[in-house]
Short mmCIF file of C-alpha atoms and ligand atoms in Angstrom, two decimals:
data_model
loop_
_atom_site.label_atom_id
_atom_site.label_comp_id
_atom_site.label_asym_id
_atom_site.label_seq_id
_atom_site.Cartn_x
_atom_site.Cartn_y
_atom_site.Cartn_z
CA UNK A 1 2.13 6.41 -13.49
CA UNK A 2 2.68 3.87 -10.73
CA UNK A 3 0.32 3.70 -7.75
CA UNK A 4 1.43 5.49 -4.58
CA UNK A 5 0.77 3.50 -1.43
CA UNK A 6 1.19 4.03 2.30
CA UNK A 7 0.39 1.02 4.51
CA UNK A 8 0.38 0.99 8.30
CA UNK A 9 1.56 -2.18 10.02
CA UNK A 10 0.28 -1.94 13.57
CA UNK A 11 1.95 -5.21 14.62
CA UNK A 12 0.78 -6.47 18.05
CA UNK A 13 -0.16 -3.09 19.50
CA UNK A 14 -3.19 -1.29 20.99
CA UNK A 15 -6.15 -2.51 22.99
CA UNK A 16 -9.60 -2.58 21.39
CA UNK A 17 -10.68 0.87 22.60
CA UNK A 18 -7.36 2.44 21.59
CA UNK A 19 -7.64 0.84 18.17
CA UNK A 20 -11.16 2.19 17.79
CA UNK A 21 -9.99 5.72 18.66
CA UNK A 22 -7.10 5.62 16.21
CA UNK A 23 -9.24 4.23 13.37
CA UNK A 24 -11.91 6.81 14.06
CA UNK A 25 -9.40 9.66 14.06
CA UNK A 26 -7.80 8.43 10.86
CA UNK A 27 -11.14 8.14 9.09
CA UNK A 28 -12.24 11.61 10.21
CA UNK A 29 -8.97 13.29 9.27
CA UNK A 30 -8.56 11.46 5.97
CA UNK A 31 -12.11 12.44 5.05
CA UNK A 32 -11.57 16.10 5.88
CA UNK A 33 -7.94 16.84 5.06
CA UNK A 34 -6.87 17.63 1.58
CA UNK A 35 -4.67 14.77 0.56
CA UNK A 36 -1.78 15.32 -1.80
CA UNK A 37 -2.13 13.24 -4.95
CA UNK A 38 -3.88 9.98 -5.19
CA UNK A 39 -2.40 7.89 -2.42
CA UNK A 40 -3.79 4.46 -1.53
CA UNK A 41 -3.93 4.21 2.26
CA UNK A 42 -3.97 0.77 3.87
CA UNK A 43 -4.30 0.00 7.58
CA UNK A 44 -3.19 -3.43 8.85
CA UNK A 45 -4.40 -3.94 12.44
CA UNK A 46 -4.34 -7.23 14.39
CA UNK A 47 -6.95 -9.87 13.35
CA UNK A 48 -9.56 -9.09 16.07
CA UNK A 49 -9.84 -5.48 14.86
CA UNK A 50 -10.20 -6.15 11.13
CA UNK A 51 -13.96 -5.93 11.00
CA UNK A 52 -14.03 -2.70 12.98
CA UNK A 53 -11.29 -1.28 10.74
CA UNK A 54 -13.32 -2.11 7.64
CA UNK A 55 -16.47 -0.54 9.13
CA UNK A 56 -14.71 2.67 10.18
CA UNK A 57 -12.62 2.95 7.02
CA UNK A 58 -15.61 2.85 4.69
CA UNK A 59 -18.50 5.30 4.54
CA UNK A 60 -21.62 3.60 5.85
CA UNK A 61 -23.90 5.20 3.27
CA UNK A 62 -21.56 5.06 0.31
CA UNK A 63 -19.33 1.95 0.21
CA UNK A 64 -17.38 3.52 -2.67
CA UNK A 65 -16.16 6.18 -0.28
CA UNK A 66 -13.13 4.58 1.35
CA UNK A 67 -10.94 6.56 3.80
CA UNK A 68 -8.52 3.68 4.08
CA UNK A 69 -8.45 0.08 2.89
CA UNK A 70 -7.79 -2.74 5.33
CA UNK A 71 -5.09 -5.40 5.32
CA UNK A 72 -4.24 -8.34 7.59
CA UNK A 73 -0.75 -8.91 8.97
CA UNK A 74 -0.69 -12.64 8.28
CA UNK A 75 -2.63 -15.52 6.75
CA UNK A 76 -2.48 -19.29 6.96
CA UNK A 77 -0.78 -21.13 4.14
CA UNK A 78 -3.56 -23.76 4.38
CA UNK A 79 -6.97 -23.54 2.80
CA UNK A 80 -9.08 -24.66 5.78
CA UNK A 81 -9.52 -27.32 8.43
CA UNK A 82 -7.78 -28.48 11.58
CA UNK A 83 -5.25 -25.66 12.07
CA UNK A 84 -6.12 -24.26 15.50
CA UNK A 85 -5.49 -20.54 15.79
CA UNK A 86 -4.98 -19.96 12.08
CA UNK A 87 -6.93 -17.63 9.76
CA UNK A 88 -7.45 -18.48 6.09
CA UNK A 89 -7.41 -16.25 3.03
CA UNK A 90 -11.03 -17.23 2.33
CA UNK A 91 -12.03 -15.92 5.77
CA UNK A 92 -10.26 -12.61 5.14
CA UNK A 93 -11.86 -12.29 1.75
CA UNK A 94 -15.31 -12.96 3.22
CA UNK A 95 -14.70 -9.93 5.50
CA UNK A 96 -13.80 -7.61 2.60
CA UNK A 97 -10.12 -7.55 3.52
CA UNK A 98 -8.24 -6.44 0.42
CA UNK A 99 -4.56 -6.76 1.39
CA UNK A 100 -2.33 -8.97 3.51
CA UNK A 101 1.30 -8.62 4.62
CA UNK A 102 3.37 -11.75 3.98
CA UNK A 103 6.96 -12.66 4.88
CA UNK A 104 7.57 -9.86 7.37
CA UNK A 105 11.02 -10.27 8.94
CA UNK A 106 9.47 -10.59 12.40
CA UNK A 107 7.46 -13.62 11.21
CA UNK A 108 10.48 -15.04 9.44
CA UNK A 109 12.47 -14.67 12.68
CA UNK A 110 9.98 -15.56 15.42
CA UNK A 111 7.53 -17.84 13.58
CA UNK A 112 9.98 -19.55 11.24
CA UNK A 113 8.22 -18.29 8.11
CA UNK A 114 10.24 -19.60 5.15
CA UNK A 115 10.32 -18.56 1.50
CA UNK A 116 8.28 -21.67 0.70
CA UNK A 117 5.60 -20.65 3.22
CA UNK A 118 5.62 -17.15 1.72
CA UNK A 119 5.06 -18.70 -1.71
CA UNK A 120 2.09 -20.75 -0.44
CA UNK A 121 0.53 -17.82 1.40
CA UNK A 122 0.85 -15.59 -1.65
CA UNK A 123 -0.88 -18.20 -3.81
CA UNK A 124 -3.70 -18.64 -1.33
CA UNK A 125 -4.24 -14.88 -1.09
CA UNK A 126 -4.27 -14.40 -4.85
CA UNK A 127 -6.75 -17.26 -5.27
CA UNK A 128 -9.03 -15.41 -2.87
CA UNK A 129 -8.66 -12.04 -4.55
CA UNK A 130 -6.48 -10.48 -1.83
CA UNK A 131 -3.38 -8.45 -2.71
CA UNK A 132 -0.25 -9.74 -0.96
CA UNK A 133 2.21 -7.14 0.37
CA UNK A 134 5.34 -9.26 0.28
CA UNK A 135 8.26 -8.20 2.49
CA UNK A 136 11.91 -8.81 1.79
CA UNK A 137 15.08 -7.44 3.31
CA UNK A 138 18.47 -8.30 4.74
CA UNK A 139 19.80 -8.41 8.31
CA UNK A 140 22.65 -6.16 9.47
CA UNK A 141 25.05 -9.07 9.27
CA UNK A 142 23.99 -9.84 5.71
CA UNK A 143 24.46 -6.21 4.69
CA UNK A 144 27.82 -5.88 6.41
CA UNK A 145 29.08 -9.01 4.72
CA UNK A 146 27.93 -7.63 1.36
CA UNK A 147 25.30 -10.35 0.87
CA UNK A 148 22.19 -8.15 0.85
CA UNK A 149 21.50 -8.36 -2.88
CA UNK A 150 21.90 -12.14 -2.80
CA UNK A 151 19.47 -12.49 0.14
CA UNK A 152 16.84 -10.32 -1.50
CA UNK A 153 17.19 -12.16 -4.80
CA UNK A 154 16.68 -15.49 -3.00
CA UNK A 155 13.62 -14.22 -1.10
CA UNK A 156 11.98 -12.97 -4.29
CA UNK A 157 12.96 -15.92 -6.47
CA UNK A 158 11.72 -18.53 -4.01
CA UNK A 159 8.76 -16.62 -2.64
CA UNK A 160 7.37 -15.04 -5.81
CA UNK A 161 8.99 -15.85 -9.11
CA UNK A 162 6.98 -19.05 -9.59
CA UNK A 163 3.88 -16.90 -10.19
CA UNK A 164 2.26 -16.56 -13.58
CA UNK A 165 2.74 -13.03 -15.00
CA UNK A 166 -0.90 -12.04 -14.44
CA UNK A 167 -0.80 -13.05 -10.77
CA UNK A 168 2.57 -11.43 -10.27
CA UNK A 169 1.30 -8.16 -11.68
CA UNK A 170 -1.19 -7.91 -8.79
CA UNK A 171 1.27 -7.97 -5.88
CA UNK A 172 2.99 -5.23 -3.88
CA UNK A 173 6.58 -5.67 -2.66
CA UNK A 174 8.02 -4.00 0.44
CA UNK A 175 11.77 -3.70 0.98
CA UNK A 176 12.40 -3.65 4.72
CA UNK A 177 16.03 -3.90 5.82
CA UNK A 178 15.86 -5.71 9.17
CA UNK A 179 18.44 -3.36 10.70
CA UNK A 180 16.12 -0.41 10.06
CA UNK A 181 12.92 -1.92 11.52
CA UNK A 182 11.94 -0.39 14.85
CA UNK A 183 15.50 0.85 15.41
CA UNK A 184 15.07 4.51 14.46
CA UNK A 185 17.84 3.92 11.91
CA UNK A 186 16.13 4.63 8.57
CA UNK A 187 17.99 3.54 5.44
CA UNK A 188 19.26 6.57 3.52
CA UNK A 189 17.24 7.41 0.42
CA UNK A 190 20.25 6.32 -1.67
CA UNK A 191 20.57 2.97 0.11
CA UNK A 192 16.86 2.27 -0.29
CA UNK A 193 16.79 3.44 -3.92
CA UNK A 194 19.74 1.20 -4.77
CA UNK A 195 17.88 -1.89 -3.53
CA UNK A 196 14.56 -0.83 -5.08
CA UNK A 197 16.27 -0.40 -8.46
CA UNK A 198 17.86 -3.83 -8.01
CA UNK A 199 14.44 -5.39 -7.25
CA UNK A 200 12.83 -3.69 -10.24
CA UNK A 201 15.62 -4.95 -12.42
CA UNK A 202 15.12 -8.54 -11.20
CA UNK A 203 11.41 -8.24 -12.00
CA UNK A 204 12.23 -6.91 -15.44
CA UNK A 205 14.54 -9.86 -16.15
CA UNK A 206 11.85 -12.33 -15.08
CA UNK A 207 8.59 -10.67 -16.18
CA UNK A 208 9.58 -7.97 -18.66
CA UNK A 209 9.74 -4.21 -18.70
CA UNK A 210 6.02 -3.41 -18.54
CA UNK A 211 5.40 -5.50 -15.41
CA UNK A 212 8.55 -4.15 -13.74
CA UNK A 213 7.42 -0.62 -14.44
CA UNK A 214 4.02 -0.99 -12.80
CA UNK A 215 4.74 -3.04 -9.62
CA UNK A 216 4.59 -0.83 -6.50
CA UNK A 217 7.75 -1.11 -4.36
CA UNK A 218 7.38 0.19 -0.80
CA UNK A 219 10.14 1.02 1.65
CA UNK A 220 9.81 0.07 5.32
CA UNK A 221 12.02 0.52 8.36
CA UNK A 222 11.79 3.50 10.75
CA UNK A 223 10.06 5.56 8.07
CA UNK A 224 8.69 8.71 9.74
CA UNK A 225 7.38 12.18 8.84
CA UNK A 226 10.95 13.52 8.68
CA UNK A 227 12.42 10.81 6.44
CA UNK A 228 9.42 9.95 4.23
CA UNK A 229 9.61 12.95 1.82
CA UNK A 230 13.16 12.20 0.64
CA UNK A 231 12.52 8.46 0.45
CA UNK A 232 9.29 8.86 -1.52
CA UNK A 233 11.03 11.26 -3.93
CA UNK A 234 13.32 8.46 -5.12
CA UNK A 235 12.44 7.15 -8.59
CA UNK A 236 11.84 3.51 -7.57
CA UNK A 237 10.21 4.08 -4.17
CA UNK A 238 6.42 4.14 -4.46
CA UNK A 239 5.50 4.59 -0.81
CA UNK A 240 6.03 2.99 2.56
CA UNK A 241 5.15 0.21 4.97
CA UNK A 242 5.02 2.03 8.27
CA UNK A 243 5.28 0.41 11.71
CA UNK A 244 5.71 2.62 14.78
CA UNK A 245 4.69 5.85 13.07
CA UNK A 246 1.38 4.33 11.92
CA UNK A 247 0.19 4.20 15.54
CA UNK A 248 -0.11 7.99 15.71
CA UNK A 249 -2.73 9.50 13.42
CA UNK A 250 -0.78 12.75 12.96
CA UNK A 251 2.47 11.02 11.98
CA UNK A 252 0.73 8.55 9.68
CA UNK A 253 -1.14 11.33 7.89
CA UNK A 254 2.06 13.40 7.50
CA UNK A 255 3.68 10.37 5.88
CA UNK A 256 0.67 9.95 3.56
CA UNK A 257 1.15 13.59 2.56
CA UNK A 258 4.89 13.17 1.92
CA UNK A 259 4.68 12.60 -1.84
CA UNK A 260 5.79 15.52 -3.98
P1 PGA B 301 8.94 0.46 11.78
O1 PGA B 301 8.38 -0.93 11.23
O2 PGA B 301 8.38 1.54 10.89
O3 PGA B 301 8.45 0.55 13.20
O4 PGA B 301 10.43 0.38 11.68
C1 PGA B 301 8.18 -1.16 9.86
C2 PGA B 301 7.70 -2.58 9.63
O5 PGA B 301 8.20 -3.48 10.29
O6 PGA B 301 6.80 -2.83 8.80
#
């Protein structure tokens, strides 16, 4: 059985006090509510809130009791040194951060993050024991011109396929069509499944059947409580990377409970 995962990508939202309230509500409700199945919940707030997220997501008295794990939204490709404003994988690891999003389309678009930078960031994270959540996905133009499979294959080949099998087996991949992000236009379950099956097939060709079978593939892009159940029921969709809907505790928890 593959792992089921729901990760919240808060992006650049919420002030400190609002973040504290949301984290507190999530922890309380995830502790109390019966959760369907065994879903890994990950919260990815902005850097300044990571420590608070870790503290509120983990039981003070019993560190094995985790309501949600914590991920960063970005990491430097460099190890350390004179890179003003950057945050290294070693720093994240020293704060018990377990996951980190890499190659999100917003970073590719606004910060010029390239496949080569994704490759370096992934390596740095893995060396520091952090699980990369690597995003891929095509723009509307690329889909309309029928190039979406080609784009995704390039992103995965150049960003990930240099990894040794053992390292590769530790990552999580998120398919996020750019045209679906923040637009309210969720991909249909069939559209998402088609790409997820394509990604799994690429992994199988490169790393073999066993690895392909166990890598979690998340869908992201306007995923909400209404669309999550059908998406998560698809055979190659193992959960979601949730933006807007992760900023409301009720919506995020409904999505977590959307697995059959
Ligand atoms: P969205 O964002 O759910 O707001 O579309 C998803 C993401 O960008 O990770």
